[in-house]
Each structure stands twice: as structure tokens, then as C-alpha cells.
């Protein structure tokens, strides 16, 4: 029984780690995404392929199937949803869809990291794999009175975690990767 429980927990944790490694973020209103499609007639590829902006109601409009819910889905989940819609409505038999987040700066809800206690306080653009120290340096570094010994990270409104970046910059256990909407406080 112990072996079965250990196996089950290992499998679940392994899948959770795999999901975290993909780096996909859920889509939000205002995000610009690129939709590419194959496995359908060439003249219709041109009508579907393009850059779409997730609307205020959380959808994108697609040829023949109308509005498809995008907000809250990761790009890979939206791909499957679009494919299933086209197949389920018997429009195409084997469409292949690729969805990617457009890297343009014109997204209505640019994902940011808020930073205080630095030379240029405010929001800095979120970049995948950005660490605490990189985010702080993007914001001009700590003020002359800023202490890198007790950097506070507030994630999802939860209690702050403290990080000593004075000696741990580059150490992934201390200099953790930031996520969109994190708040970083460099105390004085």
C-alpha cells in the first residue's frame, strides 16, 4: 500500500512539475495571440491564420465557429479547444492549430512585476525566466539606502517571502523566478 501511495504521489508531482516547466501562462483579456492552422483547405488557412486580441468578454472570433473562449486558458489548451470546435461542428476533420502569445508590447494588460525601493519604482515588463535580481536591476537597481538582504516577494496577495539577494543572486533557491503580477519590495 505504501508503495502504491508513493507511486501515485510521484506521478502527480511529476506531472505538476512538467506543467510548470512549460512556462505557459493563462491568457487574459487584451492579450494578443497568433493563431496558425493546417490540415484545412489553403484558401481557408488565410482566413483563419492571424493575430487576434482576446476581447473584453474573453473570446476570439474565428471563421465558421464564432467566438471561442480564450481567457483563462493556456495557449495549448486553446489550441485543443479550437481543434475540437472545428471537428465537433463537422467543419474540418483533422485541423491542426498552433496558438502562441504575440510578443508585441501593445497588449492591453501587459504582464508586469511591481517593484518599490528601487531607483525607478513601478511596473517592469514581465519576461519569462526573469529572476528577482534581474527584475530589480531592470528597475534601476536598489536605491542607495535599499537593502538586498531582506527583499520581500508578494505573490498572489499572499504573505511575503524574504530573500537575501546580497549573497544569493544567481542561486535559484534564493534568486527565484518572478511571475506576472508579483510585487517586489526592496526595504530601506
mmCIF file of C-alpha atoms in Angstrom:
data_model
loop_
_atom_site.group_PDB
_atom_site.id
_atom_site.type_symbol
_atom_site.label_atom_id
_atom_site.label_comp_id
_atom_site.label_asym_id
_atom_site.label_seq_id
_atom_site.Cartn_x
_atom_site.Cartn_y
_atom_site.Cartn_z
ATOM 1 C CA UNK A 1 0.000 0.000 0.000
ATOM 2 C CA UNK A 2 2.861 2.386 0.878
ATOM 3 C CA UNK A 3 4.453 1.677 -2.497
ATOM 4 C CA UNK A 4 1.209 2.454 -4.313
ATOM 5 C CA UNK A 5 0.783 5.770 -2.479
ATOM 6 C CA UNK A 6 4.422 6.710 -3.140
ATOM 7 C CA UNK A 7 3.983 5.881 -6.840
ATOM 8 C CA UNK A 8 0.777 7.906 -7.062
ATOM 9 C CA UNK A 9 2.321 10.954 -5.354
ATOM 10 C CA UNK A 10 5.413 10.746 -7.554
ATOM 11 C CA UNK A 11 3.259 10.632 -10.670
ATOM 12 C CA UNK A 12 1.122 13.585 -9.605
ATOM 13 C CA UNK A 13 4.102 15.694 -8.544
ATOM 14 C CA UNK A 14 5.944 14.770 -11.724
ATOM 15 C CA UNK A 15 3.025 15.971 -13.847
ATOM 16 C CA UNK A 16 2.776 19.182 -11.851
ATOM 17 C CA UNK A 17 6.477 19.802 -12.404
ATOM 18 C CA UNK A 18 6.117 19.130 -16.111
ATOM 19 C CA UNK A 19 3.277 21.646 -16.331
ATOM 20 C CA UNK A 20 5.362 24.243 -14.508
ATOM 21 C CA UNK A 21 8.273 23.683 -16.901
ATOM 22 C CA UNK A 22 6.214 24.547 -19.987
ATOM 23 C CA UNK A 23 6.129 28.157 -18.857
ATOM 24 C CA UNK A 24 2.693 28.731 -20.372
ATOM 25 C CA UNK A 25 0.632 31.458 -18.788
ATOM 26 C CA UNK A 26 -3.162 31.639 -18.901
ATOM 27 C CA UNK A 27 -4.498 34.098 -21.453
ATOM 28 C CA UNK A 28 -6.075 37.357 -20.309
ATOM 29 C CA UNK A 29 -8.307 39.998 -21.822
ATOM 30 C CA UNK A 30 -6.259 42.153 -24.168
ATOM 31 C CA UNK A 31 -3.587 39.532 -24.851
ATOM 32 C CA UNK A 32 -2.537 39.340 -28.485
ATOM 33 C CA UNK A 33 -2.227 35.799 -29.793
ATOM 34 C CA UNK A 34 -1.215 34.328 -33.119
ATOM 35 C CA UNK A 35 -3.357 31.501 -34.466
ATOM 36 C CA UNK A 36 -1.938 29.277 -37.207
ATOM 37 C CA UNK A 37 -3.868 26.410 -38.719
ATOM 38 C CA UNK A 38 -3.168 23.492 -41.040
ATOM 39 C CA UNK A 39 -4.969 20.433 -42.337
ATOM 40 C CA UNK A 40 -7.708 22.519 -43.972
ATOM 41 C CA UNK A 41 -8.183 23.962 -47.490
ATOM 42 C CA UNK A 42 -5.491 26.508 -48.400
ATOM 43 C CA UNK A 43 -7.924 29.322 -49.137
ATOM 44 C CA UNK A 44 -9.397 28.991 -45.625
ATOM 45 C CA UNK A 45 -5.992 28.914 -43.936
ATOM 46 C CA UNK A 46 -5.521 32.540 -44.965
ATOM 47 C CA UNK A 47 -8.908 33.487 -43.489
ATOM 48 C CA UNK A 48 -8.180 31.919 -40.087
ATOM 49 C CA UNK A 49 -4.451 32.458 -39.631
ATOM 50 C CA UNK A 50 -3.610 35.751 -37.980
ATOM 51 C CA UNK A 51 -3.180 37.808 -34.852
ATOM 52 C CA UNK A 52 -6.181 38.069 -32.555
ATOM 53 C CA UNK A 53 -6.748 40.125 -29.423
ATOM 54 C CA UNK A 54 -8.632 38.451 -26.585
ATOM 55 C CA UNK A 55 -11.776 40.600 -26.274
ATOM 56 C CA UNK A 56 -13.276 42.103 -23.135
ATOM 57 C CA UNK A 57 -15.680 39.154 -22.974
ATOM 58 C CA UNK A 58 -12.682 36.765 -23.044
ATOM 59 C CA UNK A 59 -13.153 35.351 -26.539
ATOM 60 C CA UNK A 60 -11.614 35.448 -30.018
ATOM 61 C CA UNK A 61 -13.736 35.345 -33.202
ATOM 62 C CA UNK A 62 -12.954 32.512 -35.618
ATOM 63 C CA UNK A 63 -14.279 31.675 -39.079
ATOM 64 C CA UNK A 64 -17.351 29.381 -39.058
ATOM 65 C CA UNK A 65 -17.335 28.683 -35.303
ATOM 66 C CA UNK A 66 -17.766 32.232 -33.986
ATOM 67 C CA UNK A 67 -16.449 33.335 -30.615
ATOM 68 C CA UNK A 68 -14.208 30.864 -28.792
ATOM 69 C CA UNK A 69 -13.447 31.334 -25.093
ATOM 70 C CA UNK A 70 -9.745 32.099 -24.620
ATOM 71 C CA UNK A 71 -9.407 33.905 -21.282
ATOM 72 C CA UNK A 72 -8.064 31.655 -18.529
ATOM 73 C CA UNK A 73 -6.794 29.039 -20.974
ATOM 74 C CA UNK A 74 -3.147 28.365 -21.692
ATOM 75 C CA UNK A 75 -2.247 28.540 -25.406
ATOM 76 C CA UNK A 76 -2.002 24.742 -25.671
ATOM 77 C CA UNK A 77 -5.492 24.347 -24.160
ATOM 78 C CA UNK A 78 -6.884 26.954 -26.557
ATOM 79 C CA UNK A 79 -5.322 25.032 -29.460
ATOM 80 C CA UNK A 80 -7.189 21.888 -28.409
ATOM 81 C CA UNK A 81 -10.419 23.844 -27.898
ATOM 82 C CA UNK A 82 -10.271 25.343 -31.394
ATOM 83 C CA UNK A 83 -9.491 21.952 -32.956
ATOM 84 C CA UNK A 84 -12.337 20.298 -31.034
ATOM 85 C CA UNK A 85 -14.764 23.056 -32.067
ATOM 86 C CA UNK A 86 -13.959 22.627 -35.756
ATOM 87 C CA UNK A 87 -14.175 18.832 -35.510
ATOM 88 C CA UNK A 88 -17.264 18.807 -33.263
ATOM 89 C CA UNK A 89 -19.174 21.116 -35.584
ATOM 90 C CA UNK A 90 -18.078 18.909 -38.518
ATOM 91 C CA UNK A 91 -16.404 21.792 -40.321
ATOM 92 C CA UNK A 92 -12.967 20.161 -40.617
ATOM 93 C CA UNK A 93 -11.942 16.572 -39.964
ATOM 94 C CA UNK A 94 -8.280 16.985 -38.958
ATOM 95 C CA UNK A 95 -7.325 20.580 -38.291
ATOM 96 C CA UNK A 96 -4.032 21.289 -36.587
ATOM 97 C CA UNK A 97 -3.925 24.555 -34.665
ATOM 98 C CA UNK A 98 -0.978 26.357 -33.096
ATOM 99 C CA UNK A 99 -1.582 29.256 -30.703
ATOM 100 C CA UNK A 100 1.210 31.458 -29.407
ATOM 101 C CA UNK A 101 1.235 34.625 -27.348
ATOM 102 C CA UNK A 102 2.295 37.514 -29.538
ATOM 103 C CA UNK A 103 5.379 39.203 -28.140
ATOM 104 C CA UNK A 104 4.200 42.693 -29.081
ATOM 105 C CA UNK A 105 4.206 45.432 -26.474
ATOM 106 C CA UNK A 106 0.681 46.546 -27.374
ATOM 107 C CA UNK A 107 -1.222 44.138 -25.163
ATOM 108 C CA UNK A 108 -3.887 45.908 -23.155
ATOM 109 C CA UNK A 109 -2.936 44.101 -19.959
ATOM 110 C CA UNK A 110 0.846 43.875 -20.184
ATOM 111 C CA UNK A 111 2.030 41.418 -17.592
ATOM 112 C CA UNK A 112 4.200 43.235 -15.117
ATOM 113 C CA UNK A 113 6.099 42.931 -11.907
ATOM 114 C CA UNK A 114 5.620 45.813 -9.455
ATOM 115 C CA UNK A 115 8.766 46.964 -7.675
ATOM 116 C CA UNK A 116 9.347 49.520 -4.893
ATOM 117 C CA UNK A 117 12.529 50.575 -3.114
ATOM 118 C CA UNK A 118 14.424 50.886 -6.397
ATOM 119 C CA UNK A 119 15.697 53.793 -8.485
ATOM 120 C CA UNK A 120 12.818 53.505 -10.984
ATOM 121 C CA UNK A 121 9.849 52.255 -8.905
ATOM 122 C CA UNK A 122 6.749 50.950 -10.626
ATOM 123 C CA UNK A 123 5.952 48.234 -13.109
ATOM 124 C CA UNK A 124 8.544 46.463 -15.203
ATOM 125 C CA UNK A 125 7.567 44.210 -18.112
ATOM 126 C CA UNK A 126 7.424 40.555 -17.159
ATOM 127 C CA UNK A 127 9.811 38.329 -19.077
ATOM 128 C CA UNK A 128 9.775 34.566 -18.849
ATOM 129 C CA UNK A 129 12.563 33.190 -16.611
ATOM 130 C CA UNK A 130 13.211 36.650 -15.072
ATOM 131 C CA UNK A 131 14.634 36.350 -11.558
ATOM 132 C CA UNK A 132 14.178 38.645 -8.564
ATOM 133 C CA UNK A 133 17.595 40.241 -9.030
ATOM 134 C CA UNK A 134 17.013 40.733 -12.779
ATOM 135 C CA UNK A 135 13.665 42.429 -12.106
ATOM 136 C CA UNK A 136 15.279 44.723 -9.540
ATOM 137 C CA UNK A 137 18.101 45.629 -11.926
ATOM 138 C CA UNK A 138 15.569 46.302 -14.703
ATOM 139 C CA UNK A 139 14.023 48.847 -12.339
ATOM 140 C CA UNK A 140 17.351 50.654 -11.948
ATOM 141 C CA UNK A 141 18.683 48.647 -9.018
ATOM 142 C CA UNK A 142 18.143 49.346 -5.322
ATOM 143 C CA UNK A 143 18.197 52.919 -4.046
ATOM 144 C CA UNK A 144 21.361 53.933 -2.127
ATOM 145 C CA UNK A 145 19.500 53.039 1.061
ATOM 146 C CA UNK A 146 17.879 49.861 -0.331
ATOM 147 C CA UNK A 147 18.800 46.584 1.333
ATOM 148 C CA UNK A 148 19.148 43.484 -0.793
ATOM 149 C CA UNK A 149 19.293 41.387 2.397
ATOM 150 C CA UNK A 150 15.544 41.256 3.010
ATOM 151 C CA UNK A 151 13.861 41.586 -0.381
ATOM 152 C CA UNK A 152 10.138 40.853 0.002
ATOM 153 C CA UNK A 153 8.254 38.924 -2.658
ATOM 154 C CA UNK A 154 4.458 39.029 -2.548
ATOM 155 C CA UNK A 155 2.780 36.556 -4.870
ATOM 156 C CA UNK A 156 -0.973 36.294 -5.457
ATOM 157 C CA UNK A 157 -1.653 38.572 -2.480
ATOM 158 C CA UNK A 158 -0.255 36.018 -0.028
ATOM 159 C CA UNK A 159 2.201 36.661 2.768
ATOM 160 C CA UNK A 160 5.572 37.983 1.711
ATOM 161 C CA UNK A 161 8.595 35.730 1.487
ATOM 162 C CA UNK A 162 12.021 37.164 2.317
ATOM 163 C CA UNK A 163 15.041 36.673 0.067
ATOM 164 C CA UNK A 164 18.656 37.602 0.832
ATOM 165 C CA UNK A 165 19.955 38.682 -2.567
ATOM 166 C CA UNK A 166 23.113 40.309 -1.172
ATOM 167 C CA UNK A 167 24.885 36.968 -1.363
ATOM 168 C CA UNK A 168 22.366 34.752 -3.148
ATOM 169 C CA UNK A 169 21.918 36.396 -6.556
ATOM 170 C CA UNK A 170 22.162 33.610 -9.091
ATOM 171 C CA UNK A 171 21.259 30.912 -6.567
ATOM 172 C CA UNK A 172 17.890 29.548 -7.802
ATOM 173 C CA UNK A 173 16.883 28.729 -4.216
ATOM 174 C CA UNK A 174 17.224 32.401 -3.234
ATOM 175 C CA UNK A 175 17.014 34.342 -6.508
ATOM 176 C CA UNK A 176 13.706 32.798 -7.591
ATOM 177 C CA UNK A 177 11.906 33.425 -10.864
ATOM 178 C CA UNK A 178 9.226 36.087 -10.750
ATOM 179 C CA UNK A 179 5.717 35.611 -12.067
ATOM 180 C CA UNK A 180 3.289 38.100 -13.598
ATOM 181 C CA UNK A 181 1.698 40.401 -11.043
ATOM 182 C CA UNK A 182 4.322 39.690 -8.374
ATOM 183 C CA UNK A 183 5.165 42.551 -6.048
ATOM 184 C CA UNK A 184 8.786 43.075 -5.017
ATOM 185 C CA UNK A 185 9.754 45.336 -2.140
ATOM 186 C CA UNK A 186 13.371 46.331 -1.554
ATOM 187 C CA UNK A 187 13.307 47.680 2.039
ATOM 188 C CA UNK A 188 15.285 50.743 3.075
#
